PDB file of C-alpha atoms in Angstrom:
ATOM      1  CA  UNK A   1    -192.537 -16.008 136.928  1.00  0.00           C
ATOM      2  CA  UNK A   2    -195.802 -14.311 137.859  1.00  0.00           C
ATOM      3  CA  UNK A   3    -198.565 -13.589 135.375  1.00  0.00           C
ATOM      4  CA  UNK A   4    -197.984  -9.884 135.782  1.00  0.00           C
ATOM      5  CA  UNK A   5    -194.299 -10.025 134.812  1.00  0.00           C
ATOM      6  CA  UNK A   6    -195.054 -12.213 131.764  1.00  0.00           C
ATOM      7  CA  UNK A   7    -197.557  -9.622 130.610  1.00  0.00           C
ATOM      8  CA  UNK A   8    -195.027  -6.831 131.109  1.00  0.00           C
ATOM      9  CA  UNK A   9    -192.381  -8.639 129.026  1.00  0.00           C
ATOM     10  CA  UNK A  10    -194.894  -9.386 126.263  1.00  0.00           C
ATOM     11  CA  UNK A  11    -196.052  -5.802 126.102  1.00  0.00           C
ATOM     12  CA  UNK A  12    -192.448  -4.530 125.989  1.00  0.00           C
ATOM     13  CA  UNK A  13    -191.571  -6.950 123.189  1.00  0.00           C
ATOM     14  CA  UNK A  14    -194.556  -5.876 121.138  1.00  0.00           C
ATOM     15  CA  UNK A  15    -193.625  -2.234 121.590  1.00  0.00           C
ATOM     16  CA  UNK A  16    -190.077  -2.952 120.305  1.00  0.00           C
ATOM     17  CA  UNK A  17    -191.469  -4.704 117.211  1.00  0.00           C
ATOM     18  CA  UNK A  18    -193.679  -1.742 116.403  1.00  0.00           C
ATOM     19  CA  UNK A  19    -190.760   0.671 116.879  1.00  0.00           C
ATOM     20  CA  UNK A  20    -188.530  -1.458 114.624  1.00  0.00           C
ATOM     21  CA  UNK A  21    -191.125  -1.563 111.892  1.00  0.00           C
ATOM     22  CA  UNK A  22    -191.612   2.180 111.951  1.00  0.00           C
ATOM     23  CA  UNK A  23    -187.824   2.817 111.659  1.00  0.00           C
ATOM     24  CA  UNK A  24    -187.653   0.490 108.639  1.00  0.00           C
ATOM     25  CA  UNK A  25    -190.504   2.360 107.015  1.00  0.00           C
ATOM     26  CA  UNK A  26    -188.931   5.751 107.612  1.00  0.00           C
ATOM     27  CA  UNK A  27    -185.426   4.899 106.286  1.00  0.00           C
ATOM     28  CA  UNK A  28    -185.179   2.212 103.619  1.00  0.00           C
ATOM     29  CA  UNK A  29    -181.525   1.085 103.395  1.00  0.00           C
ATOM     30  CA  UNK A  30    -179.782   1.224 100.010  1.00  0.00           C
ATOM     31  CA  UNK A  31    -177.800  -1.840 101.157  1.00  0.00           C
ATOM     32  CA  UNK A  32    -180.846  -4.136 101.205  1.00  0.00           C
ATOM     33  CA  UNK A  33    -180.424  -4.993  97.503  1.00  0.00           C
ATOM     34  CA  UNK A  34    -179.063  -8.538  97.009  1.00  0.00           C
ATOM     35  CA  UNK A  35    -176.884  -8.811  93.861  1.00  0.00           C
ATOM     36  CA  UNK A  36    -176.877 -12.121  91.989  1.00  0.00           C
ATOM     37  CA  UNK A  37    -173.099 -12.266  91.568  1.00  0.00           C
ATOM     38  CA  UNK A  38    -170.127 -11.943  93.902  1.00  0.00           C
ATOM     39  CA  UNK A  39    -168.337  -8.612  93.558  1.00  0.00           C
ATOM     40  CA  UNK A  40    -164.565  -8.515  92.825  1.00  0.00           C
ATOM     41  CA  UNK A  41    -164.460 -12.295  92.464  1.00  0.00           C
ATOM     42  CA  UNK A  42    -160.803 -12.618  91.404  1.00  0.00           C
ATOM     43  CA  UNK A  43    -159.239 -15.972  92.355  1.00  0.00           C
ATOM     44  CA  UNK A  44    -156.066 -15.864  94.456  1.00  0.00           C
ATOM     45  CA  UNK A  45    -153.038 -17.114  92.522  1.00  0.00           C
ATOM     46  CA  UNK A  46    -149.475 -18.170  93.385  1.00  0.00           C
ATOM     47  CA  UNK A  47    -147.351 -15.573  95.204  1.00  0.00           C
ATOM     48  CA  UNK A  48    -145.672 -13.029  92.919  1.00  0.00           C
ATOM     49  CA  UNK A  49    -142.016 -13.908  92.162  1.00  0.00           C
ATOM     50  CA  UNK A  50    -139.368 -11.416  93.309  1.00  0.00           C
ATOM     51  CA  UNK A  51    -138.376 -10.585  89.710  1.00  0.00           C
ATOM     52  CA  UNK A  52    -141.875  -9.338  88.883  1.00  0.00           C
ATOM     53  CA  UNK A  53    -142.168  -7.461  92.166  1.00  0.00           C
ATOM     54  CA  UNK A  54    -138.862  -5.693  91.561  1.00  0.00           C
ATOM     55  CA  UNK A  55    -139.880  -4.872  87.987  1.00  0.00           C
ATOM     56  CA  UNK A  56    -143.077  -3.235  89.253  1.00  0.00           C
ATOM     57  CA  UNK A  57    -141.209  -1.218  91.861  1.00  0.00           C
ATOM     58  CA  UNK A  58    -138.554  -0.242  89.312  1.00  0.00           C
ATOM     59  CA  UNK A  59    -141.191   1.070  86.911  1.00  0.00           C
ATOM     60  CA  UNK A  60    -142.997   2.932  89.693  1.00  0.00           C
ATOM     61  CA  UNK A  61    -139.838   4.550  91.034  1.00  0.00           C
ATOM     62  CA  UNK A  62    -138.726   5.517  87.502  1.00  0.00           C
ATOM     63  CA  UNK A  63    -142.082   7.205  86.852  1.00  0.00           C
ATOM     64  CA  UNK A  64    -141.965   9.043  90.185  1.00  0.00           C
ATOM     65  CA  UNK A  65    -138.408  10.191  89.516  1.00  0.00           C
ATOM     66  CA  UNK A  66    -139.436  11.485  86.086  1.00  0.00           C
ATOM     67  CA  UNK A  67    -142.110  13.637  87.723  1.00  0.00           C
ATOM     68  CA  UNK A  68    -139.856  14.753  90.561  1.00  0.00           C
ATOM     69  CA  UNK A  69    -141.966  12.981  93.218  1.00  0.00           C
ATOM     70  CA  UNK A  70    -140.701  11.110  96.297  1.00  0.00           C
ATOM     71  CA  UNK A  71    -142.683   8.024  97.185  1.00  0.00           C
ATOM     72  CA  UNK A  72    -142.567   4.759  99.089  1.00  0.00           C
ATOM     73  CA  UNK A  73    -143.476   1.685  97.048  1.00  0.00           C
ATOM     74  CA  UNK A  74    -144.414  -1.746  98.410  1.00  0.00           C
ATOM     75  CA  UNK A  75    -145.259  -5.021  96.680  1.00  0.00           C
ATOM     76  CA  UNK A  76    -146.952  -7.811  98.643  1.00  0.00           C
ATOM     77  CA  UNK A  77    -147.735 -11.362  97.501  1.00  0.00           C
ATOM     78  CA  UNK A  78    -151.135 -13.040  97.153  1.00  0.00           C
ATOM     79  CA  UNK A  79    -151.098 -13.712 100.912  1.00  0.00           C
ATOM     80  CA  UNK A  80    -150.549 -10.022 101.707  1.00  0.00           C
ATOM     81  CA  UNK A  81    -146.943 -10.627 102.825  1.00  0.00           C
ATOM     82  CA  UNK A  82    -144.082  -8.233 102.058  1.00  0.00           C
ATOM     83  CA  UNK A  83    -142.065  -9.157  98.967  1.00  0.00           C
ATOM     84  CA  UNK A  84    -140.233  -5.955  98.056  1.00  0.00           C
ATOM     85  CA  UNK A  85    -140.069  -2.361  99.214  1.00  0.00           C
ATOM     86  CA  UNK A  86    -138.203   0.807  98.233  1.00  0.00           C
ATOM     87  CA  UNK A  87    -138.193   4.237  99.806  1.00  0.00           C
ATOM     88  CA  UNK A  88    -137.127   7.034  97.482  1.00  0.00           C
ATOM     89  CA  UNK A  89    -134.704   9.638  98.801  1.00  0.00           C
ATOM     90  CA  UNK A  90    -136.423  12.236 100.945  1.00  0.00           C
ATOM     91  CA  UNK A  91    -139.865  10.627 101.031  1.00  0.00           C
ATOM     92  CA  UNK A  92    -141.971  10.878 104.165  1.00  0.00           C
ATOM     93  CA  UNK A  93    -141.644   8.209 106.841  1.00  0.00           C
ATOM     94  CA  UNK A  94    -145.346   7.685 107.543  1.00  0.00           C
ATOM     95  CA  UNK A  95    -145.704   6.335 104.035  1.00  0.00           C
ATOM     96  CA  UNK A  96    -143.553   3.268 104.683  1.00  0.00           C
ATOM     97  CA  UNK A  97    -146.424   1.737 106.631  1.00  0.00           C
ATOM     98  CA  UNK A  98    -149.129   3.356 104.511  1.00  0.00           C
ATOM     99  CA  UNK A  99    -147.757   1.975 101.223  1.00  0.00           C
ATOM    100  CA  UNK A 100    -147.689  -1.529 102.724  1.00  0.00           C
ATOM    101  CA  UNK A 101    -151.183  -1.074 104.143  1.00  0.00           C
ATOM    102  CA  UNK A 102    -152.542  -0.034 100.741  1.00  0.00           C
ATOM    103  CA  UNK A 103    -150.950  -3.035  99.027  1.00  0.00           C
ATOM    104  CA  UNK A 104    -152.191  -5.438 101.699  1.00  0.00           C
ATOM    105  CA  UNK A 105    -155.711  -3.994 101.562  1.00  0.00           C
ATOM    106  CA  UNK A 106    -155.758  -4.299  97.750  1.00  0.00           C
ATOM    107  CA  UNK A 107    -154.937  -8.017  98.092  1.00  0.00           C
ATOM    108  CA  UNK A 108    -157.169  -8.887 101.015  1.00  0.00           C
ATOM    109  CA  UNK A 109    -160.187  -7.059  99.569  1.00  0.00           C
ATOM    110  CA  UNK A 110    -159.277  -7.991  95.952  1.00  0.00           C
ATOM    111  CA  UNK A 111    -159.948  -4.460  94.704  1.00  0.00           C
ATOM    112  CA  UNK A 112    -158.260  -1.106  94.237  1.00  0.00           C
ATOM    113  CA  UNK A 113    -158.218   0.972  97.423  1.00  0.00           C
ATOM    114  CA  UNK A 114    -159.748   3.750  95.315  1.00  0.00           C
ATOM    115  CA  UNK A 115    -163.043   1.834  95.643  1.00  0.00           C
ATOM    116  CA  UNK A 116    -163.008   2.570  99.367  1.00  0.00           C
ATOM    117  CA  UNK A 117    -162.054   6.179  98.824  1.00  0.00           C
ATOM    118  CA  UNK A 118    -164.974   6.567  96.410  1.00  0.00           C
ATOM    119  CA  UNK A 119    -167.333   4.907  98.878  1.00  0.00           C
ATOM    120  CA  UNK A 120    -166.340   7.247 101.689  1.00  0.00           C
ATOM    121  CA  UNK A 121    -166.558  10.244  99.376  1.00  0.00           C
ATOM    122  CA  UNK A 122    -170.114   9.150  98.531  1.00  0.00           C
ATOM    123  CA  UNK A 123    -170.949   9.019 102.227  1.00  0.00           C
ATOM    124  CA  UNK A 124    -170.885   5.231 102.568  1.00  0.00           C
ATOM    125  CA  UNK A 125    -169.198   5.485 105.919  1.00  0.00           C
ATOM    126  CA  UNK A 126    -169.636   1.894 107.071  1.00  0.00           C
ATOM    127  CA  UNK A 127    -166.643   0.854 104.912  1.00  0.00           C
ATOM    128  CA  UNK A 128    -164.390   2.573 107.470  1.00  0.00           C
ATOM    129  CA  UNK A 129    -165.368  -0.103 109.989  1.00  0.00           C
ATOM    130  CA  UNK A 130    -164.173  -3.009 107.794  1.00  0.00           C
ATOM    131  CA  UNK A 131    -161.091  -4.809 109.090  1.00  0.00           C
ATOM    132  CA  UNK A 132    -157.861  -3.723 107.436  1.00  0.00           C
ATOM    133  CA  UNK A 133    -159.391  -1.272 104.974  1.00  0.00           C
ATOM    134  CA  UNK A 134    -157.803   2.022 103.940  1.00  0.00           C
ATOM    135  CA  UNK A 135    -159.815   4.830 102.407  1.00  0.00           C
ATOM    136  CA  UNK A 136    -157.180   6.210 100.067  1.00  0.00           C
ATOM    137  CA  UNK A 137    -156.287   5.388  96.461  1.00  0.00           C
ATOM    138  CA  UNK A 138    -152.813   4.076  95.622  1.00  0.00           C
ATOM    139  CA  UNK A 139    -153.255   0.334  96.174  1.00  0.00           C
ATOM    140  CA  UNK A 140    -153.810  -1.897  93.124  1.00  0.00           C
ATOM    141  CA  UNK A 141    -154.108  -5.699  92.799  1.00  0.00           C
ATOM    142  CA  UNK A 142    -151.655  -7.358  90.408  1.00  0.00           C
ATOM    143  CA  UNK A 143    -153.607  -9.797  88.264  1.00  0.00           C
ATOM    144  CA  UNK A 144    -151.906 -12.184  85.830  1.00  0.00           C
ATOM    145  CA  UNK A 145    -153.818 -14.730  83.777  1.00  0.00           C
ATOM    146  CA  UNK A 146    -157.023 -13.935  85.641  1.00  0.00           C
ATOM    147  CA  UNK A 147    -155.447 -14.647  89.033  1.00  0.00           C
ATOM    148  CA  UNK A 148    -154.316 -12.211  91.664  1.00  0.00           C
ATOM    149  CA  UNK A 149    -150.641 -12.799  92.466  1.00  0.00           C
ATOM    150  CA  UNK A 150    -150.116  -9.756  94.691  1.00  0.00           C
ATOM    151  CA  UNK A 151    -150.605  -6.022  94.907  1.00  0.00           C
ATOM    152  CA  UNK A 152    -148.669  -2.785  94.712  1.00  0.00           C
ATOM    153  CA  UNK A 153    -149.073   0.131  97.101  1.00  0.00           C
ATOM    154  CA  UNK A 154    -147.679   3.662  96.818  1.00  0.00           C
ATOM    155  CA  UNK A 155    -147.674   6.482  99.338  1.00  0.00           C
ATOM    156  CA  UNK A 156    -145.947   9.789  99.925  1.00  0.00           C
ATOM    157  CA  UNK A 157    -147.816  12.251  97.736  1.00  0.00           C
ATOM    158  CA  UNK A 158    -151.493  13.037  97.322  1.00  0.00           C
ATOM    159  CA  UNK A 159    -153.692   9.996  96.761  1.00  0.00           C
ATOM    160  CA  UNK A 160    -153.937  10.938  93.102  1.00  0.00           C
ATOM    161  CA  UNK A 161    -150.139  11.123  92.758  1.00  0.00           C
ATOM    162  CA  UNK A 162    -149.764   7.801  94.557  1.00  0.00           C
ATOM    163  CA  UNK A 163    -152.316   6.197  92.234  1.00  0.00           C
ATOM    164  CA  UNK A 164    -150.615   7.387  89.037  1.00  0.00           C
ATOM    165  CA  UNK A 165    -147.314   5.885  90.184  1.00  0.00           C
ATOM    166  CA  UNK A 166    -149.053   2.693  91.292  1.00  0.00           C
ATOM    167  CA  UNK A 167    -150.552   2.266  87.842  1.00  0.00           C
ATOM    168  CA  UNK A 168    -147.120   2.717  86.234  1.00  0.00           C
ATOM    169  CA  UNK A 169    -145.808  -0.090  88.420  1.00  0.00           C
ATOM    170  CA  UNK A 170    -148.804  -2.388  87.926  1.00  0.00           C
ATOM    171  CA  UNK A 171    -148.644  -1.938  84.138  1.00  0.00           C
ATOM    172  CA  UNK A 172    -145.399  -3.936  83.827  1.00  0.00           C
ATOM    173  CA  UNK A 173    -146.786  -7.002  85.644  1.00  0.00           C
ATOM    174  CA  UNK A 174    -148.357  -9.165  82.961  1.00  0.00           C
TER     175      UNK A 174
ATOM    176  CA  UNK B   1    -125.269  22.469 114.050  1.00  0.00           C
ATOM    177  CA  UNK B   2    -124.006  18.995 113.324  1.00  0.00           C
ATOM    178  CA  UNK B   3    -124.638  17.590 109.877  1.00  0.00           C
ATOM    179  CA  UNK B   4    -124.768  13.884 109.204  1.00  0.00           C
ATOM    180  CA  UNK B   5    -124.374  11.434 106.380  1.00  0.00           C
ATOM    181  CA  UNK B   6    -127.468   9.861 104.878  1.00  0.00           C
ATOM    182  CA  UNK B   7    -127.994   6.696 102.830  1.00  0.00           C
ATOM    183  CA  UNK B   8    -129.572   7.124  99.398  1.00  0.00           C
ATOM    184  CA  UNK B   9    -131.770   4.627  97.581  1.00  0.00           C
ATOM    185  CA  UNK B  10    -128.855   4.128  95.162  1.00  0.00           C
ATOM    186  CA  UNK B  11    -126.569   3.221  98.097  1.00  0.00           C
ATOM    187  CA  UNK B  12    -128.948   0.672  99.563  1.00  0.00           C
ATOM    188  CA  UNK B  13    -129.712  -0.900  96.179  1.00  0.00           C
ATOM    189  CA  UNK B  14    -125.987  -1.410  95.681  1.00  0.00           C
ATOM    190  CA  UNK B  15    -125.703  -2.974  99.138  1.00  0.00           C
ATOM    191  CA  UNK B  16    -128.717  -5.232  98.581  1.00  0.00           C
ATOM    192  CA  UNK B  17    -127.260  -6.400  95.268  1.00  0.00           C
ATOM    193  CA  UNK B  18    -124.036  -7.371  97.054  1.00  0.00           C
ATOM    194  CA  UNK B  19    -126.036  -9.230  99.724  1.00  0.00           C
ATOM    195  CA  UNK B  20    -127.995 -11.090  97.068  1.00  0.00           C
ATOM    196  CA  UNK B  21    -124.819 -11.983  95.168  1.00  0.00           C
ATOM    197  CA  UNK B  22    -123.344 -13.441  98.358  1.00  0.00           C
ATOM    198  CA  UNK B  23    -126.532 -15.435  98.969  1.00  0.00           C
ATOM    199  CA  UNK B  24    -126.701 -16.751  95.400  1.00  0.00           C
ATOM    200  CA  UNK B  25    -122.998 -17.701  95.499  1.00  0.00           C
ATOM    201  CA  UNK B  26    -123.795 -19.960  98.460  1.00  0.00           C
ATOM    202  CA  UNK B  27    -127.154 -21.136  97.061  1.00  0.00           C
ATOM    203  CA  UNK B  28    -129.017 -19.503  99.934  1.00  0.00           C
ATOM    204  CA  UNK B  29    -132.474 -17.889  99.810  1.00  0.00           C
ATOM    205  CA  UNK B  30    -132.860 -14.981 102.192  1.00  0.00           C
ATOM    206  CA  UNK B  31    -134.738 -11.779 102.875  1.00  0.00           C
ATOM    207  CA  UNK B  32    -132.642  -8.597 102.826  1.00  0.00           C
ATOM    208  CA  UNK B  33    -133.868  -5.562 104.770  1.00  0.00           C
ATOM    209  CA  UNK B  34    -132.039  -2.226 104.935  1.00  0.00           C
ATOM    210  CA  UNK B  35    -133.165   0.522 107.306  1.00  0.00           C
ATOM    211  CA  UNK B  36    -132.031   4.057 108.062  1.00  0.00           C
ATOM    212  CA  UNK B  37    -130.587   5.280 111.369  1.00  0.00           C
ATOM    213  CA  UNK B  38    -134.068   5.890 112.757  1.00  0.00           C
ATOM    214  CA  UNK B  39    -134.999   2.279 112.101  1.00  0.00           C
ATOM    215  CA  UNK B  40    -137.244   3.158 109.168  1.00  0.00           C
ATOM    216  CA  UNK B  41    -137.218   0.787 106.213  1.00  0.00           C
ATOM    217  CA  UNK B  42    -135.400   1.865 103.059  1.00  0.00           C
ATOM    218  CA  UNK B  43    -135.487  -1.377 101.078  1.00  0.00           C
ATOM    219  CA  UNK B  44    -136.791  -4.922 101.376  1.00  0.00           C
ATOM    220  CA  UNK B  45    -135.857  -7.723  99.010  1.00  0.00           C
ATOM    221  CA  UNK B  46    -137.485 -11.110  99.587  1.00  0.00           C
ATOM    222  CA  UNK B  47    -135.863 -13.811  97.460  1.00  0.00           C
ATOM    223  CA  UNK B  48    -138.118 -16.529  96.039  1.00  0.00           C
ATOM    224  CA  UNK B  49    -138.540 -19.465  98.392  1.00  0.00           C
ATOM    225  CA  UNK B  50    -138.372 -17.506 101.643  1.00  0.00           C
ATOM    226  CA  UNK B  51    -141.230 -17.256 104.112  1.00  0.00           C
ATOM    227  CA  UNK B  52    -143.324 -14.303 105.281  1.00  0.00           C
ATOM    228  CA  UNK B  53    -141.735 -14.992 108.668  1.00  0.00           C
ATOM    229  CA  UNK B  54    -138.267 -14.316 107.228  1.00  0.00           C
ATOM    230  CA  UNK B  55    -139.462 -10.916 105.993  1.00  0.00           C
ATOM    231  CA  UNK B  56    -140.579  -9.911 109.481  1.00  0.00           C
ATOM    232  CA  UNK B  57    -137.423 -11.220 111.146  1.00  0.00           C
ATOM    233  CA  UNK B  58    -135.080  -9.501 108.666  1.00  0.00           C
ATOM    234  CA  UNK B  59    -136.760  -6.142 109.286  1.00  0.00           C
ATOM    235  CA  UNK B  60    -136.557  -6.586 113.077  1.00  0.00           C
ATOM    236  CA  UNK B  61    -132.882  -7.571 112.965  1.00  0.00           C
ATOM    237  CA  UNK B  62    -132.043  -4.573 110.786  1.00  0.00           C
ATOM    238  CA  UNK B  63    -134.076  -2.209 112.954  1.00  0.00           C
ATOM    239  CA  UNK B  64    -132.457  -3.539 116.136  1.00  0.00           C
ATOM    240  CA  UNK B  65    -128.946  -3.057 114.717  1.00  0.00           C
ATOM    241  CA  UNK B  66    -129.774   0.419 113.390  1.00  0.00           C
ATOM    242  CA  UNK B  67    -131.230   1.875 116.566  1.00  0.00           C
ATOM    243  CA  UNK B  68    -128.873   0.157 119.024  1.00  0.00           C
ATOM    244  CA  UNK B  69    -125.813   0.885 116.853  1.00  0.00           C
ATOM    245  CA  UNK B  70    -124.486  -2.630 117.443  1.00  0.00           C
ATOM    246  CA  UNK B  71    -124.877  -6.066 115.907  1.00  0.00           C
ATOM    247  CA  UNK B  72    -127.757  -8.292 116.956  1.00  0.00           C
ATOM    248  CA  UNK B  73    -125.109 -10.930 117.670  1.00  0.00           C
ATOM    249  CA  UNK B  74    -123.749  -8.710 120.449  1.00  0.00           C
ATOM    250  CA  UNK B  75    -127.203  -8.771 122.036  1.00  0.00           C
ATOM    251  CA  UNK B  76    -127.452 -12.530 121.554  1.00  0.00           C
ATOM    252  CA  UNK B  77    -124.038 -13.004 123.147  1.00  0.00           C
ATOM    253  CA  UNK B  78    -125.015 -11.040 126.242  1.00  0.00           C
ATOM    254  CA  UNK B  79    -128.035 -13.283 126.778  1.00  0.00           C
ATOM    255  CA  UNK B  80    -125.947 -16.394 126.145  1.00  0.00           C
ATOM    256  CA  UNK B  81    -123.555 -15.136 128.827  1.00  0.00           C
ATOM    257  CA  UNK B  82    -126.431 -15.210 131.290  1.00  0.00           C
ATOM    258  CA  UNK B  83    -127.637 -11.607 131.143  1.00  0.00           C
ATOM    259  CA  UNK B  84    -131.273 -12.621 130.821  1.00  0.00           C
ATOM    260  CA  UNK B  85    -132.541  -9.105 131.534  1.00  0.00           C
ATOM    261  CA  UNK B  86    -131.567  -8.252 127.948  1.00  0.00           C
ATOM    262  CA  UNK B  87    -134.581 -10.294 126.819  1.00  0.00           C
ATOM    263  CA  UNK B  88    -136.692  -7.368 127.951  1.00  0.00           C
ATOM    264  CA  UNK B  89    -134.884  -4.911 125.669  1.00  0.00           C
ATOM    265  CA  UNK B  90    -136.719  -3.671 122.559  1.00  0.00           C
ATOM    266  CA  UNK B  91    -134.378  -5.516 120.178  1.00  0.00           C
ATOM    267  CA  UNK B  92    -134.378  -8.879 118.414  1.00  0.00           C
ATOM    268  CA  UNK B  93    -131.319 -10.534 119.949  1.00  0.00           C
ATOM    269  CA  UNK B  94    -130.546 -12.952 117.109  1.00  0.00           C
ATOM    270  CA  UNK B  95    -127.443 -12.829 114.918  1.00  0.00           C
ATOM    271  CA  UNK B  96    -127.973 -11.562 111.372  1.00  0.00           C
ATOM    272  CA  UNK B  97    -128.363  -7.815 111.864  1.00  0.00           C
ATOM    273  CA  UNK B  98    -125.478  -5.335 111.688  1.00  0.00           C
ATOM    274  CA  UNK B  99    -125.280  -1.547 111.952  1.00  0.00           C
ATOM    275  CA  UNK B 100    -124.163   0.357 108.861  1.00  0.00           C
ATOM    276  CA  UNK B 101    -121.100   2.136 110.240  1.00  0.00           C
ATOM    277  CA  UNK B 102    -119.595   4.662 107.839  1.00  0.00           C
ATOM    278  CA  UNK B 103    -116.784   7.046 108.767  1.00  0.00           C
ATOM    279  CA  UNK B 104    -117.555   6.621 112.437  1.00  0.00           C
ATOM    280  CA  UNK B 105    -121.267   7.199 112.088  1.00  0.00           C
ATOM    281  CA  UNK B 106    -124.168   4.764 112.148  1.00  0.00           C
ATOM    282  CA  UNK B 107    -126.287   5.342 109.031  1.00  0.00           C
ATOM    283  CA  UNK B 108    -128.717   2.451 109.518  1.00  0.00           C
ATOM    284  CA  UNK B 109    -128.862  -1.312 109.729  1.00  0.00           C
ATOM    285  CA  UNK B 110    -128.909  -4.412 107.538  1.00  0.00           C
ATOM    286  CA  UNK B 111    -131.022  -7.400 108.587  1.00  0.00           C
ATOM    287  CA  UNK B 112    -130.921 -10.808 106.931  1.00  0.00           C
ATOM    288  CA  UNK B 113    -133.099 -13.854 107.573  1.00  0.00           C
ATOM    289  CA  UNK B 114    -133.368 -17.155 105.769  1.00  0.00           C
ATOM    290  CA  UNK B 115    -130.387 -19.360 106.605  1.00  0.00           C
ATOM    291  CA  UNK B 116    -128.370 -20.062 109.758  1.00  0.00           C
ATOM    292  CA  UNK B 117    -127.754 -16.970 111.861  1.00  0.00           C
ATOM    293  CA  UNK B 118    -124.007 -16.771 111.244  1.00  0.00           C
ATOM    294  CA  UNK B 119    -124.662 -17.179 107.522  1.00  0.00           C
ATOM    295  CA  UNK B 120    -127.256 -14.398 107.680  1.00  0.00           C
ATOM    296  CA  UNK B 121    -124.586 -12.133 109.197  1.00  0.00           C
ATOM    297  CA  UNK B 122    -122.075 -13.139 106.508  1.00  0.00           C
ATOM    298  CA  UNK B 123    -124.546 -11.893 103.892  1.00  0.00           C
ATOM    299  CA  UNK B 124    -125.164  -8.667 105.809  1.00  0.00           C
ATOM    300  CA  UNK B 125    -121.408  -8.057 105.995  1.00  0.00           C
ATOM    301  CA  UNK B 126    -121.124  -8.480 102.220  1.00  0.00           C
ATOM    302  CA  UNK B 127    -123.673  -5.688 101.870  1.00  0.00           C
ATOM    303  CA  UNK B 128    -121.788  -3.417 104.252  1.00  0.00           C
ATOM    304  CA  UNK B 129    -118.520  -4.100 102.405  1.00  0.00           C
ATOM    305  CA  UNK B 130    -120.160  -2.937  99.167  1.00  0.00           C
ATOM    306  CA  UNK B 131    -120.664   0.506 100.715  1.00  0.00           C
ATOM    307  CA  UNK B 132    -116.901   0.778 101.072  1.00  0.00           C
ATOM    308  CA  UNK B 133    -117.102   1.461 104.788  1.00  0.00           C
TER     309      UNK B 133
END
């Protein structure tokens, strides 16, 4: 390498550093804060037994029926695998996959999918790039004895309707 | 315009209960999947002790039977007879999935996975019988 080209590279590198520093000064990132504790640190437990999964779905479907709503309800285990599913009469087909996605996301991220919806509503758009996320409420982890044994996901109505039914199902898993 | 019959959640719960009873009678653990005539899932019931793999296979068997309007064994038999081109068809050609035929119409499919293939089909048949087809 000639002396001239070394100089050129050095000058270019220095210019990049200066540019980087000025960007950092202009826009401080709210994500630079480093919390002391892990968020949503729920340990994974044994997979949910079928009896409990069916009980959750039964309670969810009963609540939906009471309100005259038609939903799809999925329960997955602590590994995110399908355990039980029911589609209510006349509910929309897209929600078969969406209800499973919500349940799986609730398990794999160990949090309610509403957290993602809130984040996107607040303009935290990077969450949409996370693998397997879904930005809609209606997916809730099922936690028993401090351990997450699975999750329930509902879909077919508005997110708020889905979430109400989800909570009715999750409430019977203790 | 033609009108068609349609499975309700009550119907498929009754069928799944019959499948589960047949499985329990034989001390088998299986996954039961019931789908409508478009191949869309209506119910999934994964008995304790089965694998995530069984859940996927049961759904595929049921979907294959529903959309092809014939048992997955019939597809398996064609391959066994040397018709290897069937391997390229969009079905899972493994016994254990049957179409839900009711009054001459196909209303969906039942897929079972967990034990030997012919035993899976035996369980599926118990579910179909419960519909009174």
